[in-house]
mmCIF file of C-alpha atoms in Angstrom:
data_model
loop_
_atom_site.group_PDB
_atom_site.id
_atom_site.type_symbol
_atom_site.label_atom_id
_atom_site.label_comp_id
_atom_site.label_asym_id
_atom_site.label_seq_id
_atom_site.Cartn_x
_atom_site.Cartn_y
_atom_site.Cartn_z
ATOM 1 C CA MET A 505 129.955 54.971 104.905
ATOM 2 C CA THR A 506 127.326 56.819 102.863
ATOM 3 C CA LEU A 507 124.217 58.637 104.040
ATOM 4 C CA GLY A 508 121.989 56.065 102.361
ATOM 5 C CA ILE A 509 120.150 58.537 100.130
ATOM 6 C CA THR A 510 118.033 56.607 97.650
ATOM 7 C CA HIS A 511 116.428 59.277 95.425
ATOM 8 C CA LEU A 512 115.152 62.842 95.155
ATOM 9 C CA VAL A 513 111.741 63.116 96.831
ATOM 10 C CA HIS A 514 110.681 66.568 95.666
ATOM 11 C CA ALA A 515 111.769 69.971 94.442
ATOM 12 C CA ASN A 516 110.136 73.047 95.901
ATOM 13 C CA VAL A 517 109.115 76.046 93.797
ATOM 14 C CA VAL A 518 107.991 79.134 95.707
ATOM 15 C CA CYS A 519 105.566 81.325 93.796
ATOM 16 C CA THR A 520 104.045 84.771 94.322
ATOM 17 C CA ASP A 521 100.602 84.006 92.838
ATOM 18 C CA PHE A 522 99.506 80.456 93.627
ATOM 19 C CA ASP A 523 96.588 80.258 91.197
ATOM 20 C CA ARG A 524 98.641 81.610 88.280
ATOM 21 C CA SER A 525 101.502 79.172 88.928
ATOM 22 C CA PHE A 526 99.177 76.229 89.593
ATOM 23 C CA ASP A 527 97.473 76.900 86.254
ATOM 24 C CA PHE A 528 100.852 77.110 84.487
ATOM 25 C CA TYR A 529 102.179 73.823 85.892
ATOM 26 C CA THR A 530 98.930 71.872 85.484
ATOM 27 C CA ARG A 531 97.151 73.267 82.420
ATOM 28 C CA VAL A 532 100.183 74.350 80.379
ATOM 29 C CA LEU A 533 102.852 71.823 81.442
ATOM 30 C CA GLY A 534 100.441 68.954 82.147
ATOM 31 C CA ALA A 535 101.279 68.149 85.786
ATOM 32 C CA ARG A 536 98.610 66.448 87.841
ATOM 33 C CA LEU A 537 97.689 67.205 91.416
ATOM 34 C CA LEU A 538 98.527 64.658 94.104
ATOM 35 C CA GLY A 539 95.713 64.806 96.630
ATOM 36 C CA GLN A 540 94.384 68.331 96.961
ATOM 37 C CA VAL A 541 95.479 71.957 97.214
ATOM 38 C CA PHE A 542 95.895 72.847 100.863
ATOM 39 C CA GLU A 543 96.350 75.942 103.007
ATOM 40 C CA PHE A 544 97.964 75.903 106.405
ATOM 41 C CA ASP A 545 99.458 78.077 109.104
ATOM 42 C CA ALA A 546 103.127 77.209 109.359
ATOM 43 C CA GLY A 547 103.611 75.839 112.851
ATOM 44 C CA ALA A 548 106.947 75.476 114.599
ATOM 45 C CA ASP A 549 107.773 72.342 112.566
ATOM 46 C CA PHE A 550 107.286 74.038 109.183
ATOM 47 C CA GLN A 551 108.879 77.254 110.405
ATOM 48 C CA ALA A 552 111.988 75.267 111.310
ATOM 49 C CA ILE A 553 112.401 73.485 107.962
ATOM 50 C CA LEU A 554 111.432 76.562 105.885
ATOM 51 C CA GLU A 555 113.530 78.907 108.067
ATOM 52 C CA VAL A 556 110.689 81.390 108.568
ATOM 53 C CA THR A 557 109.521 83.050 111.750
ATOM 54 C CA GLY A 558 106.289 84.567 112.971
ATOM 55 C CA SER A 559 102.802 83.964 111.694
ATOM 56 C CA VAL A 560 103.059 82.504 108.186
ATOM 57 C CA ARG A 561 100.147 81.206 106.140
ATOM 58 C CA CYS A 562 100.914 78.983 103.151
ATOM 59 C CA LYS A 563 99.074 77.550 100.176
ATOM 60 C CA ALA A 564 100.580 74.480 98.559
ATOM 61 C CA ALA A 565 100.111 71.661 96.085
ATOM 62 C CA LEU A 566 102.090 68.551 95.267
ATOM 63 C CA LEU A 567 102.346 68.034 91.500
ATOM 64 C CA THR A 568 103.685 65.170 89.418
ATOM 65 C CA TRP A 569 104.024 64.086 85.818
ATOM 66 C CA SER A 570 104.217 60.419 86.783
ATOM 67 C CA ASP A 571 101.493 57.799 87.103
ATOM 68 C CA ASP A 572 103.291 56.607 90.242
ATOM 69 C CA ASP A 573 102.210 58.600 93.306
ATOM 70 C CA ALA A 574 105.499 57.655 94.993
ATOM 71 C CA ALA A 575 107.582 59.277 92.217
ATOM 72 C CA THR A 576 109.441 62.558 92.561
ATOM 73 C CA TYR A 577 107.042 65.480 92.801
ATOM 74 C CA LEU A 578 107.061 69.263 92.614
ATOM 75 C CA ASP A 579 106.059 71.072 95.810
ATOM 76 C CA LEU A 580 104.423 74.333 94.693
ATOM 77 C CA LEU A 581 104.326 76.737 97.643
ATOM 78 C CA CYS A 582 103.037 80.267 98.119
ATOM 79 C CA PHE A 583 103.577 82.308 101.278
ATOM 80 C CA LEU A 584 100.265 84.128 101.573
ATOM 81 C CA ASP A 585 101.496 86.702 104.079
ATOM 82 C CA GLU A 586 104.623 87.756 102.181
ATOM 83 C CA ARG A 587 103.943 88.870 98.602
ATOM 84 C CA GLY A 588 107.415 89.863 97.443
ATOM 85 C CA GLU A 589 108.661 90.608 93.990
ATOM 86 C CA PRO A 590 110.054 87.587 92.155
ATOM 87 C CA VAL A 591 113.834 87.452 91.937
ATOM 88 C CA HIS A 592 115.244 86.898 88.459
ATOM 89 C CA ARG A 593 117.635 83.965 88.819
ATOM 90 C CA THR A 594 120.283 82.664 86.513
ATOM 91 C CA ALA A 595 121.905 79.230 86.395
ATOM 92 C CA ARG A 596 125.107 80.764 87.839
ATOM 93 C CA GLN A 597 123.637 81.628 91.239
ATOM 94 C CA PRO A 598 124.069 79.304 94.221
ATOM 95 C CA GLY A 599 121.118 77.131 95.168
ATOM 96 C CA LEU A 600 118.466 75.571 92.978
ATOM 97 C CA ALA A 601 118.784 77.410 89.688
ATOM 98 C CA ARG A 602 116.625 75.399 87.316
ATOM 99 C CA LEU A 603 114.509 72.302 86.942
ATOM 100 C CA GLY A 604 115.005 69.750 84.177
ATOM 101 C CA LEU A 605 111.793 68.124 82.955
ATOM 102 C CA ARG A 606 111.903 65.253 80.482
ATOM 103 C CA VAL A 607 109.431 65.386 77.576
ATOM 104 C CA ARG A 608 108.569 62.707 75.021
ATOM 105 C CA ASP A 609 108.401 65.008 71.979
ATOM 106 C CA LEU A 610 110.117 68.394 72.083
ATOM 107 C CA ALA A 611 108.498 69.632 68.851
ATOM 108 C CA ALA A 612 105.010 68.872 70.205
ATOM 109 C CA THR A 613 105.962 70.490 73.519
ATOM 110 C CA GLN A 614 107.140 73.620 71.733
ATOM 111 C CA ALA A 615 103.874 73.779 69.765
ATOM 112 C CA ARG A 616 101.865 73.492 73.003
ATOM 113 C CA LEU A 617 103.902 76.276 74.590
ATOM 114 C CA ARG A 618 103.196 78.487 71.558
ATOM 115 C CA GLU A 619 99.452 77.758 71.904
ATOM 116 C CA HIS A 620 99.600 79.025 75.487
ATOM 117 C CA GLY A 621 101.789 82.038 74.691
ATOM 118 C CA VAL A 622 104.745 80.787 76.752
ATOM 119 C CA PRO A 623 107.945 82.426 75.488
ATOM 120 C CA VAL A 624 111.016 80.298 74.865
ATOM 121 C CA THR A 625 114.122 81.838 76.413
ATOM 122 C CA ALA A 626 116.640 79.510 74.752
ATOM 123 C CA GLY A 627 116.725 76.685 72.264
ATOM 124 C CA PRO A 628 115.998 74.237 71.155
ATOM 125 C CA VAL A 629 119.632 73.207 71.326
ATOM 126 C CA THR A 630 121.215 69.771 71.208
ATOM 127 C CA LEU A 631 123.638 68.915 73.986
ATOM 128 C CA THR A 632 125.982 65.950 74.085
ATOM 129 C CA PRO A 633 127.033 65.641 77.730
ATOM 130 C CA MET A 634 128.881 62.382 76.998
ATOM 131 C CA PRO A 635 129.502 60.267 73.879
ATOM 132 C CA GLY A 636 126.313 58.615 72.631
ATOM 133 C CA ARG A 637 124.045 60.594 74.970
ATOM 134 C CA HIS A 638 122.184 63.433 73.321
ATOM 135 C CA ARG A 639 119.467 65.658 74.638
ATOM 136 C CA HIS A 640 117.454 68.337 72.930
ATOM 137 C CA VAL A 641 116.765 71.190 75.336
ATOM 138 C CA LEU A 642 114.290 74.058 75.295
ATOM 139 C CA THR A 643 114.366 76.624 78.112
ATOM 140 C CA ILE A 644 111.352 78.519 79.429
ATOM 141 C CA ARG A 645 110.522 80.295 82.682
ATOM 142 C CA ASP A 646 107.558 79.790 84.968
ATOM 143 C CA PRO A 647 105.425 82.822 85.944
ATOM 144 C CA ASP A 648 107.897 83.814 88.675
ATOM 145 C CA GLY A 649 111.015 83.334 86.570
ATOM 146 C CA THR A 650 112.135 79.844 87.631
ATOM 147 C CA MET A 651 114.151 78.358 84.762
ATOM 148 C CA LEU A 652 112.727 75.150 83.310
ATOM 149 C CA ASN A 653 114.729 73.024 80.874
ATOM 150 C CA LEU A 654 112.381 70.822 78.851
ATOM 151 C CA MET A 655 114.509 67.929 77.616
ATOM 152 C CA GLU A 656 114.015 65.185 75.048
ATOM 153 C CA PHE A 657 116.362 62.181 75.079
ATOM 154 C CA PRO A 658 116.018 60.825 71.536
ATOM 155 C CA GLU A 659 118.122 57.670 71.922
ATOM 156 C CA LEU A 660 116.326 56.489 75.052
ATOM 157 C CA ALA A 661 112.898 54.890 74.939
ATOM 158 C CA SER A 662 112.769 54.741 78.729
ATOM 159 C CA GLY A 663 114.961 55.433 81.714
ATOM 160 C CA ARG A 664 116.225 58.632 83.268
ATOM 161 C CA GLY A 665 118.726 59.786 80.641
#
């Protein structure tokens, strides 16, 4: 018997400066806001699922690159009471290490990143994870150091890759 999981609902990125990260994901990477930016005091329910205690104020936004509001989204979250230093992560550390975002045209994406002064940390490289399946990958980091792999799947006109 399986758990019956059907798909990934969202990925959560915690940031230290909400406005800076919101600008990066929306203006630079082209995400759109689902609904509105919201602030809230984390009650017992949020404290339980976020594993935080005490008085915690949060600012958050749900972002997507899809036209379908039911598609997977990015949950951008800032803890307003705890401004810590970002932790530099690598893909070798346990837990969510990086996000893979599919792009239509990697060359155009790279040009847009240059326009906005976003440094490329690796690539572009071409990976062949299995015969007949290629992906061109460019790696950048968001303002807090979260690794983002921007991936083009040249042989696929649609689908997940």
